[in-house]
CSV table of C-alpha atoms in Angstrom, one decimal:
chain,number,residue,atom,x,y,z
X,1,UNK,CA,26.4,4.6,36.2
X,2,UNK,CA,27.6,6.5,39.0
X,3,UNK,CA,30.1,9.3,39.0
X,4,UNK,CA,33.8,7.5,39.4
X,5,UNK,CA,36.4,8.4,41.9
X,6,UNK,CA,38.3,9.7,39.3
X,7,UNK,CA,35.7,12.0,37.6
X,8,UNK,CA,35.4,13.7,41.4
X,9,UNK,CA,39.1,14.3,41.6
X,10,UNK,CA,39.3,15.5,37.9
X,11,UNK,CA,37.3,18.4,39.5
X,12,UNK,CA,40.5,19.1,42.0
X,13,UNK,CA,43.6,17.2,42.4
X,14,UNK,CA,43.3,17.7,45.9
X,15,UNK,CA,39.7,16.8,46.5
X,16,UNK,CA,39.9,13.8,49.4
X,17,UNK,CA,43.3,14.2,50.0
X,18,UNK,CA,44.9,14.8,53.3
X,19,UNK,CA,44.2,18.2,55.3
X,20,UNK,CA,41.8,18.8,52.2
X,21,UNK,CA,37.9,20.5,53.9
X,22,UNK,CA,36.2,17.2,51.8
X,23,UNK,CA,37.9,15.1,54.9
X,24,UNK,CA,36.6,17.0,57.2
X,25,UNK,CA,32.9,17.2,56.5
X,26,UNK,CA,33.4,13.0,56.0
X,27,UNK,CA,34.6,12.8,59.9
X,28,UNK,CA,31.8,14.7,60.5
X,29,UNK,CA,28.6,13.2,58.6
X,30,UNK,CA,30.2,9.5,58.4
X,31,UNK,CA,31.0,8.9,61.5
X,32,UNK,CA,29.1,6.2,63.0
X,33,UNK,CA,26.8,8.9,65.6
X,34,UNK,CA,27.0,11.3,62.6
X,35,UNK,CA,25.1,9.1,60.3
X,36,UNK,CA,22.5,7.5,63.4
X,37,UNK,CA,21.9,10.9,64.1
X,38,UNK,CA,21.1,12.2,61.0
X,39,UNK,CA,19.1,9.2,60.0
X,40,UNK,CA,17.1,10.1,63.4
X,41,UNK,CA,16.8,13.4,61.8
X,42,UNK,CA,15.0,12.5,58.6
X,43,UNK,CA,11.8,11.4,60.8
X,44,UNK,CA,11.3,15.1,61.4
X,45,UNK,CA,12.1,17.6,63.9
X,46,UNK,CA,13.3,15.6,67.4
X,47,UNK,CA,14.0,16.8,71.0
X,48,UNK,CA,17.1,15.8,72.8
X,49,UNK,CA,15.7,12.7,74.7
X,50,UNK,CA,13.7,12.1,71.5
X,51,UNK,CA,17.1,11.7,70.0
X,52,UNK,CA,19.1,10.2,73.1
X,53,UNK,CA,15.7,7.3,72.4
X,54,UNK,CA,16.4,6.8,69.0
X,55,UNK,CA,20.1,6.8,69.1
X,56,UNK,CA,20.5,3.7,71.3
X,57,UNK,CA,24.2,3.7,72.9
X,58,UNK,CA,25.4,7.0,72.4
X,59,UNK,CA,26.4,8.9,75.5
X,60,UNK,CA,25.0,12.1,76.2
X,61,UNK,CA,28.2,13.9,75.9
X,62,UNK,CA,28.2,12.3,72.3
X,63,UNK,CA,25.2,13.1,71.3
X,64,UNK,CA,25.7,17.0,72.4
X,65,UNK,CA,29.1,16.8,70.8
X,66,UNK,CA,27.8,15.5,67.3
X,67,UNK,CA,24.9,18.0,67.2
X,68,UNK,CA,27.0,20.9,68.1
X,69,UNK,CA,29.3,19.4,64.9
X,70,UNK,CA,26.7,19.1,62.9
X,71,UNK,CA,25.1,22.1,63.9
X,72,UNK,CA,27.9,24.1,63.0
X,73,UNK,CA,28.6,22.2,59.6
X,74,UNK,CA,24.9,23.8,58.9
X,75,UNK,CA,23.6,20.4,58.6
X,76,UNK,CA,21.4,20.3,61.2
X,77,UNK,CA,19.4,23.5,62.9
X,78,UNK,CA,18.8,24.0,66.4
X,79,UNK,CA,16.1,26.0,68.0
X,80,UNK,CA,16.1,27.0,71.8
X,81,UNK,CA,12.4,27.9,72.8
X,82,UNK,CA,12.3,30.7,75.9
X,83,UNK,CA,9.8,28.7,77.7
X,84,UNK,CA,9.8,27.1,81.6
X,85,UNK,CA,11.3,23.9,81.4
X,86,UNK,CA,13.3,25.1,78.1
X,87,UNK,CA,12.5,23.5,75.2
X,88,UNK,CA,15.4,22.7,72.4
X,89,UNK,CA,14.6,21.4,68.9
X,90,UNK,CA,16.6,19.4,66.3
X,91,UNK,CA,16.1,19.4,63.1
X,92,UNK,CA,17.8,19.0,59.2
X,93,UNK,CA,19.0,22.2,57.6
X,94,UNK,CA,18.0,22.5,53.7
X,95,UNK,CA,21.6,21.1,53.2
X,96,UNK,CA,21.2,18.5,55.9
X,97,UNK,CA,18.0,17.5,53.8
X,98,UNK,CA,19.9,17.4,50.6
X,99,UNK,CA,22.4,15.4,52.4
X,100,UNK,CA,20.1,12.5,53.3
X,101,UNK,CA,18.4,12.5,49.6
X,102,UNK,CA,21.4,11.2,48.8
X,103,UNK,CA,22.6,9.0,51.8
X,104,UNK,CA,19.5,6.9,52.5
X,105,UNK,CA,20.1,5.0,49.5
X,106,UNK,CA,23.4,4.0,51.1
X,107,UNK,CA,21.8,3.3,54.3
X,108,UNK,CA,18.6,1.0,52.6
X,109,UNK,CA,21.4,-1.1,50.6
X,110,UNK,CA,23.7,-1.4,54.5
X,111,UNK,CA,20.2,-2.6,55.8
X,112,UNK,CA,19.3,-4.9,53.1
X,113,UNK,CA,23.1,-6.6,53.2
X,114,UNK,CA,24.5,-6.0,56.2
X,115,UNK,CA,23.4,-9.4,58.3
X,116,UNK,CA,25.2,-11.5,55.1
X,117,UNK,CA,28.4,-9.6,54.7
X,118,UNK,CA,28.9,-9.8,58.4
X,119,UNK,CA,28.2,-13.5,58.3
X,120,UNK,CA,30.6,-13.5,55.3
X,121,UNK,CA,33.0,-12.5,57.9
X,122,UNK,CA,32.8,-14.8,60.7
């Protein structure tokens, strides 16, 4: 059995409460480019229009935005290569790894039920 909402907030009253960092880092890595993002990221190391492919329908300015969030949540690592056209590299920080251990099970369960509880819906 999984760990209960109330065995996390045993831990600290204010864990998931307002203003409280654990809301925070969920804007960040649940957020609906966050997650397709990161789920990009777990193929491997990506470039920008690698990415921009991958992610279909997020703007540019979107996709810059949640790297540079993710980047500085030390989630995900970007690596600027000197070269002539520049060369930029995305790519899961140990953490960011960690991260998606744990999240792709979430993700393979919204795969496998997603087209019935949306029906469910309608």
């Amino acid at each position: 059995m999984a760990v209960s909402f109330a065995q996390i907030r045993a831990t600290s009253d204010q864990v998931f409460t307002e203003n409280c960092p654990t809301r925070v880092v969920l804007d960040h890595v649940m957020s609906k480019w966050g997650v397709l993002v990161l789920m990009a990221l777990t193929d491997g190391t990506a470039r920008w229009g690698e990415l921009r492919r991958s992610v279909t329908g997020i703007s540019e300015k979107m996709l810059a935005s949640t790297l540079r969030t993710l980047e500085s949540d030390g989630i995900v690592n970007r690596a600027a290569y000197p070269e002539v056209p520049p060369r930029v590299e995305y790519s899961l920080t140990e953490r960011g790894d960690e991260l998606m251990e744990r999240m792709m099970p979430l993700m393979e369960w919204i795969a496998a039920h997603a087209d019935e509880i949306v029906d469910r819906g309608e």
